[in-house]
Coordinates of C-alpha atoms and ligand atoms in Angstrom, one line a residue:
X27 CA 31.0 -37.0 22.0
X28 CA 28.7 -36.3 19.4
X29 CA 27.5 -37.5 16.4
X30 CA 30.0 -35.2 14.2
X31 CA 32.3 -33.4 15.3
X32 CA 33.7 -33.6 18.4
X33 CA 31.5 -30.9 21.0
X34 CA 29.7 -31.9 25.1
X35 CA 27.1 -34.2 24.9
X36 CA 24.4 -33.1 25.8
X37 CA 21.7 -36.4 26.5
X38 CA 22.3 -37.0 29.9
X39 CA 21.4 -35.0 31.6
X40 CA 16.9 -36.3 31.8
X41 CA 14.0 -34.1 29.2
X42 CA 11.8 -33.9 31.2
X43 CA 10.4 -33.4 35.2
X44 CA 9.3 -36.0 37.8
X45 CA 5.5 -34.7 36.6
X46 CA 6.7 -35.7 32.8
X47 CA 5.5 -31.7 31.5
X48 CA 9.2 -28.9 30.6
X49 CA 10.3 -26.2 31.9
X50 CA 10.8 -25.5 27.9
X51 CA 9.6 -26.9 25.3
X52 CA 10.0 -25.3 21.8
X53 CA 7.9 -26.5 18.4
X54 CA 9.9 -27.2 15.3
X55 CA 13.9 -28.0 14.4
X56 CA 14.2 -26.0 12.4
X57 CA 17.9 -24.1 12.2
X58 CA 16.4 -22.0 15.0
X59 CA 14.8 -25.0 17.3
X60 CA 17.4 -26.7 17.1
X61 CA 19.4 -23.7 18.1
X62 CA 17.6 -22.7 21.4
X63 CA 17.1 -26.0 22.1
X64 CA 20.8 -26.4 22.1
X65 CA 22.1 -22.6 23.8
X66 CA 19.2 -23.3 26.0
X67 CA 20.6 -26.7 27.4
X68 CA 24.2 -25.6 27.6
X69 CA 23.7 -22.4 29.6
X70 CA 20.8 -23.6 31.8
X71 CA 21.9 -27.1 32.1
X72 CA 18.8 -27.9 34.9
X73 CA 16.7 -27.1 32.6
X74 CA 14.0 -29.8 30.9
X75 CA 13.8 -28.5 27.1
X76 CA 12.1 -31.2 24.9
X77 CA 11.6 -30.2 21.4
X78 CA 8.9 -31.9 19.0
X79 CA 9.7 -31.4 15.2
X80 CA 7.1 -32.1 12.8
X81 CA 8.3 -33.4 9.9
X82 CA 10.8 -37.7 10.7
X83 CA 14.5 -35.6 10.0
X84 CA 14.8 -32.6 12.4
X85 CA 17.2 -28.9 9.9
X86 CA 13.1 -27.7 8.2
X87 CA 14.9 -25.2 5.9
X88 CA 18.9 -26.9 6.2
X89 CA 19.0 -30.1 4.7
X90 CA 21.3 -32.5 3.1
X91 CA 19.7 -34.9 0.1
X92 CA 22.7 -37.7 -0.5
X93 CA 21.1 -39.3 -4.2
X94 CA 23.5 -40.3 -6.8
X95 CA 26.8 -39.3 -5.7
X96 CA 25.7 -36.1 -4.9
X97 CA 24.7 -33.8 -2.0
X98 CA 22.1 -31.0 -2.3
X99 CA 21.2 -28.9 0.3
X100 CA 17.9 -27.8 0.1
X101 CA 18.1 -24.3 0.6
X102 CA 21.4 -22.5 2.1
X103 CA 24.7 -23.9 0.7
X104 CA 27.4 -21.6 2.7
X105 CA 28.0 -20.1 6.8
X106 CA 30.3 -17.8 7.0
X107 CA 31.8 -17.2 9.3
X108 CA 33.4 -13.8 11.6
X109 CA 29.7 -13.8 12.3
X110 CA 29.6 -13.7 15.6
X111 CA 26.5 -16.2 15.7
X112 CA 27.6 -18.6 12.8
X113 CA 31.9 -19.0 15.0
X114 CA 29.3 -19.8 18.0
X115 CA 28.1 -22.0 16.6
X116 CA 30.8 -23.7 15.4
X117 CA 33.3 -23.9 17.3
X118 CA 30.3 -25.3 20.0
X119 CA 29.9 -28.1 18.2
X120 CA 33.5 -29.0 17.6
X121 CA 32.8 -28.3 13.0
X122 CA 35.4 -26.8 12.6
X123 CA 37.6 -29.5 11.0
X124 CA 34.5 -30.0 9.1
X125 CA 34.8 -26.3 7.6
X126 CA 35.5 -26.1 3.2
X127 CA 36.4 -22.6 1.9
X128 CA 34.5 -22.0 -0.3
X129 CA 37.3 -21.0 -3.6
X130 CA 36.2 -17.5 -4.8
X131 CA 32.3 -17.4 -3.6
X132 CA 34.0 -13.2 -3.0
X133 CA 33.1 -13.4 -6.9
X134 CA 29.4 -12.8 -8.1
X135 CA 27.7 -12.2 -11.6
X136 CA 24.8 -10.3 -12.8
X137 CA 22.6 -11.6 -16.0
X138 CA 22.8 -8.6 -18.0
X139 CA 20.9 -10.0 -21.4
X140 CA 22.0 -13.4 -21.4
X141 CA 25.2 -12.8 -20.8
X142 CA 27.3 -13.3 -16.7
X143 CA 29.0 -9.6 -16.5
X144 CA 30.8 -9.2 -13.2
X145 CA 29.2 -7.8 -9.9
X146 CA 32.2 -4.7 -8.9
X147 CA 33.4 -5.4 -5.4
X148 CA 34.8 -1.8 -5.3
X149 CA 35.4 1.9 -6.6
X150 CA 37.7 1.5 -8.6
X151 CA 34.9 -1.3 -10.1
X152 CA 32.0 -0.5 -9.7
X153 CA 33.7 2.6 -11.8
X154 CA 34.7 0.8 -14.6
X155 CA 31.1 -2.2 -15.0
X156 CA 29.3 -1.9 -18.0
X157 CA 26.0 -2.9 -15.8
X158 CA 25.4 0.7 -15.2
X159 CA 25.0 3.5 -17.8
X160 CA 27.3 6.6 -17.7
X161 CA 24.2 9.6 -16.1
X162 CA 23.6 6.3 -14.0
X163 CA 27.2 5.8 -12.3
X164 CA 27.0 10.1 -12.2
X165 CA 23.4 10.3 -9.9
X166 CA 25.5 7.3 -7.7
X167 CA 28.0 9.3 -7.4
X168 CA 25.6 12.8 -6.4
X169 CA 24.7 9.6 -3.2
X170 CA 26.6 11.6 -0.5
X171 CA 24.3 15.4 -1.5
X172 CA 21.4 13.9 -1.3
X173 CA 19.4 14.6 2.1
X174 CA 18.3 11.3 5.2
X175 CA 15.2 10.6 4.1
X176 CA 12.1 11.3 5.9
X177 CA 11.2 9.6 9.1
X178 CA 8.9 6.1 8.7
X179 CA 10.2 2.5 6.7
X180 CA 10.3 2.5 3.1
X181 CA 10.9 0.6 0.8
X182 CA 14.1 -0.8 -0.9
X183 CA 13.6 -0.2 -4.5
X184 CA 12.6 3.2 -2.8
X185 CA 15.1 4.0 -1.0
X186 CA 17.7 2.5 -3.2
X187 CA 16.0 5.6 -5.9
X188 CA 16.5 8.2 -3.3
X189 CA 19.8 7.7 -2.7
X190 CA 21.3 6.4 -5.6
X191 CA 19.3 6.8 -8.8
X192 CA 16.5 4.3 -10.3
X193 CA 19.3 2.6 -12.4
X194 CA 21.4 1.5 -9.6
X195 CA 18.1 0.8 -7.4
X196 CA 17.2 -1.5 -10.4
X197 CA 20.1 -3.2 -10.8
X198 CA 22.1 -3.6 -8.2
X199 CA 18.2 -3.2 -5.2
X200 CA 16.3 -6.3 -7.5
X201 CA 20.0 -8.3 -6.9
X202 CA 20.3 -7.8 -3.1
X203 CA 16.5 -8.5 -2.6
X204 CA 16.3 -11.3 -4.9
X205 CA 19.6 -12.8 -4.0
X206 CA 18.1 -12.5 -0.5
X207 CA 14.5 -12.6 0.0
X208 CA 13.7 -14.3 -3.6
X209 CA 11.1 -11.0 -3.3
X210 CA 10.1 -7.0 -5.0
X211 CA 12.3 -4.2 -4.2
X212 CA 9.4 -3.4 -4.1
X213 CA 7.6 -4.5 -2.2
X214 CA 10.1 -5.5 0.6
X215 CA 10.9 -2.7 3.6
X216 CA 14.8 -2.2 2.9
X217 CA 15.0 -1.6 7.1
X218 CA 13.8 -4.7 8.7
X219 CA 15.2 -6.9 5.2
X220 CA 18.0 -4.4 4.4
X221 CA 19.4 -2.7 8.7
X222 CA 23.2 -2.0 7.3
X223 CA 21.4 1.0 4.4
X224 CA 19.3 2.8 6.6
X225 CA 21.9 2.2 9.4
X226 CA 25.1 3.6 7.2
X227 CA 22.4 7.0 6.2
X228 CA 21.6 7.5 9.7
X229 CA 25.2 7.1 11.0
X230 CA 27.0 8.8 7.6
X231 CA 24.1 10.6 6.3
X232 CA 25.0 8.6 3.3
X233 CA 26.2 5.5 1.6
X234 CA 28.7 6.0 -0.1
X235 CA 31.2 8.1 2.8
X236 CA 29.3 5.1 5.2
X237 CA 30.8 3.2 2.6
X238 CA 34.2 4.4 3.0
X239 CA 34.4 4.8 7.1
X240 CA 33.7 0.2 6.9
X241 CA 36.9 -0.4 5.2
X242 CA 39.2 2.6 6.3
X243 CA 37.9 0.3 10.1
X244 CA 39.0 -2.9 10.8
X245 CA 35.8 -5.3 11.0
X246 CA 36.7 -8.5 11.2
X247 CA 37.3 -11.1 8.6
X248 CA 34.5 -12.4 7.1
X249 CA 34.8 -15.8 5.2
X250 CA 31.9 -18.0 3.3
X251 CA 32.6 -21.5 3.7
X252 CA 30.6 -24.8 3.0
X253 CA 30.6 -27.4 5.4
X254 CA 32.0 -31.3 4.2
X255 CA 29.2 -33.4 3.9
X256 CA 26.8 -29.9 3.2
X257 CA 25.2 -27.8 5.6
X258 CA 23.0 -30.8 7.1
X259 CA 26.1 -32.2 8.4
X260 CA 25.7 -28.6 10.9
X261 CA 21.3 -29.7 11.7
X262 CA 22.5 -33.3 11.7
X263 CA 25.5 -32.2 14.9
X264 CA 22.5 -30.1 16.6
X265 CA 20.4 -33.2 16.4
X266 CA 22.7 -35.2 17.6
X267 CA 23.6 -33.2 20.6
X268 CA 20.4 -33.2 21.3
X269 CA 19.0 -36.4 21.7
X270 CA 16.4 -37.4 23.4
X271 CA 15.6 -33.8 23.8
X272 CA 14.0 -34.1 20.6
X273 CA 11.4 -35.7 18.4
X274 CA 11.0 -36.2 15.8
X275 CA 8.7 -37.1 13.5
X276 CA 5.0 -35.3 16.1
X277 CA 3.5 -31.5 14.7
X278 CA 1.7 -30.0 17.5
X279 CA -1.7 -29.6 16.8
X280 CA -3.8 -27.6 19.0
X281 CA -2.3 -25.7 22.5
X282 CA -3.8 -24.9 25.6
X283 CA -2.9 -22.1 27.5
X284 CA -3.8 -22.4 32.0
X285 CA -2.4 -21.6 35.0
X286 CA 0.6 -23.3 35.3
X287 CA 2.0 -23.0 31.7
X288 CA 0.6 -24.1 27.5
X289 CA 0.0 -28.3 27.2
X290 CA 0.4 -29.5 23.0
X291 CA -1.0 -31.9 21.7
X292 CA 1.0 -33.7 18.7
X293 CA -0.5 -35.9 16.2
X294 CA 1.4 -38.8 18.0
X295 CA -1.2 -38.6 20.7
X296 CA 0.8 -37.0 23.3
X297 CA 0.3 -33.5 25.0
X298 CA 2.7 -32.2 26.1
X299 CA 3.4 -29.5 29.3
X300 CA 5.9 -27.4 29.6
X301 CA 5.6 -23.5 31.5
X302 CA 7.3 -21.2 28.7
X303 CA 6.6 -22.2 24.9
X304 CA 9.5 -21.1 22.5
X305 CA 6.9 -21.9 18.7
X306 CA 10.0 -21.7 15.9
X307 CA 8.0 -22.8 13.3
X308 CA 7.2 -20.5 10.3
X309 CA 4.3 -16.9 11.0
X310 CA 1.0 -18.9 10.3
X311 CA 1.9 -22.7 11.6
X312 CA 2.0 -20.2 15.2
X313 CA -0.9 -18.7 13.6
X314 CA -2.9 -21.5 13.3
X315 CA -1.8 -22.8 16.2
X316 CA -1.7 -19.4 17.9
X317 CA -6.1 -18.4 16.9
X318 CA -7.6 -20.3 20.2
X319 CA -5.7 -19.3 22.4
X320 CA -5.3 -14.8 21.0
X321 CA -7.1 -14.5 18.0
X322 CA -5.4 -10.5 17.3
X323 CA -1.9 -12.1 17.7
X324 CA -3.5 -14.7 14.1
X325 CA -3.4 -12.3 12.5
X326 CA -1.2 -10.5 13.3
X327 CA 0.8 -13.7 12.9
X328 CA -0.2 -13.9 8.7
X329 CA 3.0 -12.6 7.2
X330 CA 3.3 -13.3 3.3
X331 CA 5.1 -15.9 2.1
X332 CA 6.5 -16.4 -1.5
X333 CA 7.1 -19.9 -2.9
X334 CA 11.1 -20.9 -4.5
X335 CA 12.3 -24.0 -5.2
X336 CA 15.6 -25.4 -5.9
X337 CA 17.1 -26.8 -8.3
X338 CA 19.9 -29.3 -8.9
X339 CA 21.6 -30.0 -11.7
X340 CA 24.9 -32.4 -12.2
X341 CA 26.8 -32.1 -16.0
X342 CA 30.5 -34.5 -16.7
X343 CA 32.8 -31.7 -16.2
X344 CA 33.7 -32.1 -20.3
X345 CA 30.2 -31.3 -21.3
X346 CA 30.3 -27.5 -20.2
X347 CA 32.0 -24.8 -22.2
X348 CA 31.9 -22.4 -20.0
X349 CA 33.1 -23.1 -16.5
X350 CA 31.2 -21.4 -13.5
X351 CA 34.2 -19.4 -11.0
X352 CA 32.8 -17.9 -8.0
X353 CA 29.8 -18.1 -6.1
X354 CA 27.7 -17.7 -9.3
X355 CA 25.5 -15.7 -11.1
X356 CA 21.9 -13.3 -10.0
X357 CA 19.7 -12.7 -12.9
X358 CA 16.8 -9.8 -12.7
X359 CA 14.0 -9.6 -14.6
X360 CA 13.6 -9.5 -17.8
X361 CA 18.0 -10.7 -19.1
X362 CA 16.9 -13.6 -20.3
X363 CA 17.3 -16.4 -17.6
X364 CA 14.0 -17.8 -15.9
X365 CA 16.2 -18.3 -12.6
X366 CA 16.1 -16.1 -10.1
X367 CA 20.4 -17.0 -10.1
X368 CA 22.8 -19.7 -9.9
X369 CA 24.6 -21.4 -7.2
X370 CA 28.5 -23.0 -8.3
X371 CA 27.4 -25.9 -6.0
X372 CA 30.2 -28.1 -6.3
X373 CA 32.5 -25.7 -6.8
X374 CA 32.0 -24.0 -3.3
X375 CA 31.4 -27.1 -1.8
X376 CA 33.9 -30.3 -2.8
X377 CA 32.6 -33.6 -2.6
X378 CA 29.2 -32.6 -3.6
X379 CA 29.7 -33.9 -6.6
X380 CA 31.0 -36.8 -7.9
X381 CA 34.6 -37.0 -9.2
X382 CA 34.7 -35.3 -12.9
X383 CA 31.4 -33.7 -12.4
X384 CA 30.2 -30.4 -11.4
X385 CA 27.3 -29.3 -9.8
X386 CA 24.3 -26.3 -10.2
X387 CA 21.8 -24.8 -7.8
X388 CA 19.5 -23.2 -9.3
X389 CA 16.9 -20.4 -7.3
X390 CA 13.5 -20.5 -9.7
X391 CA 10.2 -18.1 -8.6
X392 CA 9.1 -15.8 -5.9
X393 CA 7.6 -12.9 -5.2
X394 CA 8.4 -11.9 -9.4
X395 CA 7.8 -15.4 -10.8
X396 CA 5.1 -17.2 -8.9
X397 CA 4.0 -19.2 -11.5
X398 CA 7.0 -21.1 -11.5
X399 CA 5.9 -23.2 -8.3
X400 CA 2.5 -24.6 -10.4
X401 CA 4.7 -26.0 -13.9
X402 CA 5.8 -30.2 -13.6
X403 CA 9.3 -31.0 -12.6
X404 CA 10.4 -31.2 -15.8
X405 CA 9.3 -28.6 -17.0
X406 CA 11.3 -26.6 -13.9
X407 CA 13.8 -29.0 -14.6
X408 CA 14.0 -28.3 -18.4
X409 CA 13.8 -24.1 -17.6
X410 CA 17.4 -24.3 -15.3
X411 CA 18.5 -26.6 -18.1
X412 CA 18.5 -23.6 -21.2
X413 CA 19.1 -20.3 -18.7
X414 CA 22.2 -22.7 -18.2
X415 CA 23.5 -23.7 -21.8
X416 CA 22.6 -19.5 -22.2
X417 CA 24.8 -18.5 -19.2
X418 CA 27.7 -20.9 -19.3
X419 CA 27.0 -23.1 -22.4
X420 CA 26.0 -26.7 -21.4
X421 CA 23.1 -27.6 -23.1
X422 CA 24.6 -31.6 -23.0
X423 CA 22.0 -33.9 -21.2
X424 CA 22.3 -33.5 -17.2
X425 CA 23.6 -36.7 -15.8
X426 CA 21.5 -35.7 -12.4
X427 CA 18.4 -33.2 -11.4
X428 CA 16.3 -32.2 -8.0
X429 CA 13.6 -30.8 -7.7
X430 CA 13.0 -29.4 -4.0
X431 CA 9.7 -27.9 -4.3
X432 CA 9.0 -24.8 -0.9
X433 CA 5.5 -23.6 -1.6
X434 CA 6.2 -21.6 1.1
X435 CA 9.7 -20.7 0.9
X436 CA 10.9 -17.3 2.4
X437 CA 8.6 -14.8 3.9
X438 CA 8.8 -11.1 3.0
X439 CA 9.7 -8.4 4.9
X440 CA 6.4 -6.0 3.8
X441 CA 6.8 -1.9 4.5
X442 CA 5.9 -0.9 7.9
X443 CA 6.9 -5.3 9.2
X444 CA 9.5 -3.3 12.7
X445 CA 6.4 -1.9 12.8
X446 CA 3.6 -5.4 13.1
X447 CA 6.6 -6.8 14.9
X448 CA 6.5 -4.1 17.5
X449 CA 2.7 -5.3 17.7
X450 CA 3.3 -9.1 16.7
X451 CA 6.0 -9.0 20.3
X452 CA 3.3 -6.4 23.0
X453 CA 0.4 -9.1 21.0
X454 CA 2.2 -12.1 23.0
X455 CA 3.6 -10.3 25.9
X456 CA -0.3 -11.3 26.6
X457 CA 0.8 -14.7 26.6
X458 CA 3.2 -15.7 29.8
X459 CA 5.3 -17.6 28.5
X460 CA 4.7 -16.9 25.0
X461 CA 8.4 -16.4 22.6
X462 CA 7.9 -16.8 19.3
X463 CA 10.4 -17.5 16.7
X464 CA 12.3 -18.3 14.1
X465 CA 13.2 -16.6 9.9
X466 CA 9.7 -15.3 9.8
X467 CA 10.9 -11.8 12.1
X468 CA 14.4 -10.8 12.8
X469 CA 16.2 -11.8 9.1
X470 CA 15.6 -14.6 7.7
X471 CA 19.8 -15.3 6.9
X472 CA 20.6 -18.7 9.2
X473 CA 23.3 -16.0 11.0
X474 CA 20.7 -13.9 12.3
X475 CA 17.8 -17.3 13.0
X476 CA 21.6 -18.2 15.2
X477 CA 21.5 -14.7 15.9
X478 CA 17.8 -14.7 17.6
X479 CA 18.5 -18.4 18.9
X480 CA 21.3 -17.4 21.2
X481 CA 19.1 -14.0 22.1
X482 CA 16.2 -16.7 22.7
X483 CA 18.4 -18.9 25.1
X484 CA 19.5 -16.2 26.7
X485 CA 16.7 -14.8 28.2
X486 CA 15.2 -17.1 29.2
X487 CA 18.5 -18.4 30.8
X488 CA 17.7 -14.7 32.7
X489 CA 14.1 -15.4 33.2
X490 CA 15.0 -18.2 35.5
X491 CA 17.9 -17.5 37.4
X492 CA 15.4 -14.0 37.9
X493 CA 13.5 -16.5 39.5
X494 CA 10.8 -15.7 36.4
X495 CA 10.2 -19.6 35.8
X496 CA 9.4 -19.7 39.3
X497 CA 5.2 -18.9 38.4
Ligands
LIG30 P1 12.2 -23.9 9.1 O1 13.6 -24.2 8.4 O2 11.2 -22.9 8.2 O3 12.0 -25.0 10.4 C1 10.7 -24.5 10.6 C2 10.4 -26.3 10.8 O4 9.5 -26.0 11.8 C3 10.5 -27.2 10.2 O5 10.9 -28.4 9.9 C4 8.4 -28.0 10.4 O6 8.4 -28.8 10.2 C5 8.6 -27.6 12.3 N1 6.9 -26.9 12.1 C6 6.1 -26.7 11.4 N2 5.2 -26.6 12.3 C7 5.2 -27.6 12.5 C8 4.3 -28.0 13.8 N3 2.7 -27.5 14.2 N4 5.5 -29.3 14.2 C9 6.0 -29.6 14.8 N5 6.8 -28.5 13.6 C10 6.7 -28.0 13.1 N6 19.8 -18.0 4.9 C11 20.8 -18.4 4.2 O7 21.6 -17.5 5.5 N7 21.6 -18.4 3.0 C12 21.4 -18.3 2.2 O8 22.4 -18.8 1.5 C13 19.9 -19.3 2.4 N8 19.0 -19.7 1.1 C14 18.1 -20.4 1.0 C15 17.4 -21.0 -0.3 C16 16.4 -21.6 0.0 C17 15.7 -22.4 -1.4 C18 15.3 -21.3 1.1 C19 13.9 -21.8 1.2 C20 16.0 -20.4 1.9 C21 17.3 -20.1 1.9 N9 17.5 -19.1 3.4 C22 19.1 -19.0 2.8 C23 17.3 -19.5 4.9 C24 16.8 -20.2 5.1 O9 17.7 -20.7 5.1 C25 15.8 -20.0 7.0 O10 14.9 -18.6 7.1 C26 16.5 -21.3 7.6 O11 16.9 -22.2 7.5 C27 14.4 -20.9 8.1 O12 14.3 -21.7 9.3 P2 13.8 -21.7 11.4 O13 13.7 -22.7 11.8 O14 13.8 -19.8 11.0 O15 12.0 -22.2 10.1

């Protein structure tokens, strides 16, 4: 039995060869590294795997803090079921009973001049929404007549402005990009960050035609859910299933590469040798470790990151005059709210606030407001309190406040990211047995990280089967 749920225990197999080496060393125990190690051990139990995590607790951005009766997710607070990568892991870990329906999660708001306006959920509502002017709607309706773009990557803003007009690009583009990347829509690559949009243009010649076709086609139902105990339940279950394969509080300081693989030297004086090396750290950490091995690869790994803060605030429910329903709201710049968005945390995950209390989790900072990260903690809380006073009318003293700062929070996929990725992959191929995983490369969402982890575990398993590991 694993700690939570009831998936298989992977701890029984020895986690090193007789000479103390591993077949695969994974560095970085965020969701990417944990899931890679987990799938690898499930699919190729004969492989000796080791996972080294620098922090005392595994999970990276995906953790839950339990404080004063509140459960605060330090990064994502929900999962989307219906995405194969997520479903497979939840099933494999036996977490189905821990899933909590996030009530009304499809309903989201956008801040317009300090007021909350529902984001349209379908074509009818889009025609009626006050978020876009009548000329802006007419321009958006002409979208199917717009020619396909020339070859080449462009920013999310440029793509949306070309297809739907500048007003929709400003309103919706900023919301999409700040909701996922805390980024600047003029600086984020559409083909890397929102490939589903470029796919619709390529396949259907139009976003509106493509979305209509998708609505007609039967697609798996997606469901936003929370986990009992918070998202940390997922990373704790992975860690519990890995048992002794996972070593925490052990940062890799340097790497050497020789004929039979890689040797990692760690902060606690260990030396771990493995034939295959998975760097599941942020790109800047991978760059530092790879510098002595391949300076060109190190340069390519200079992917920018932006700071973000999570500010969780709890109130007595009776002190909140206008109860927020749905998932929460996003706040474009210049609309009277400084937070990038606020998540209706206690409504989405019942049990995350004490009885009779509510909790909101604001995400603030990012590419368009890097100064937020430099504020003293009290001012961060004060700023979010003002945002909540503006939007949900709460002016009472909070019963709880907690700030989690991520100085290098979210990687930014700049236009040209996919080309950079191809060059990274070509450079990494010069170092046999090296693999790069994590949210810097093929998607920043948890589901993207899980998909990538499974792909990598498949690849490693198959290379064993092909005898490629027996170099
Ligand atoms: P990380 O979580 O960064 O893990 C990397 C790990 O490597 C860390 O644990 C670190 O300690 C370790 N490490 C680094 N260097 C070394 C070393 N030298 N030796 C050993 N270990 C090392 N995604 C969603 O899908 N939905 C959301 O709602 C959502 N909200 C988010 C909110 C916030 C505030 C943030 C910051 C992110 C959010 N994300 C969300 C994104 C998602 O959480 C991340 O993309 C994902 O968790 C990244 O996981 P990772 O394992 O790739 O990287």
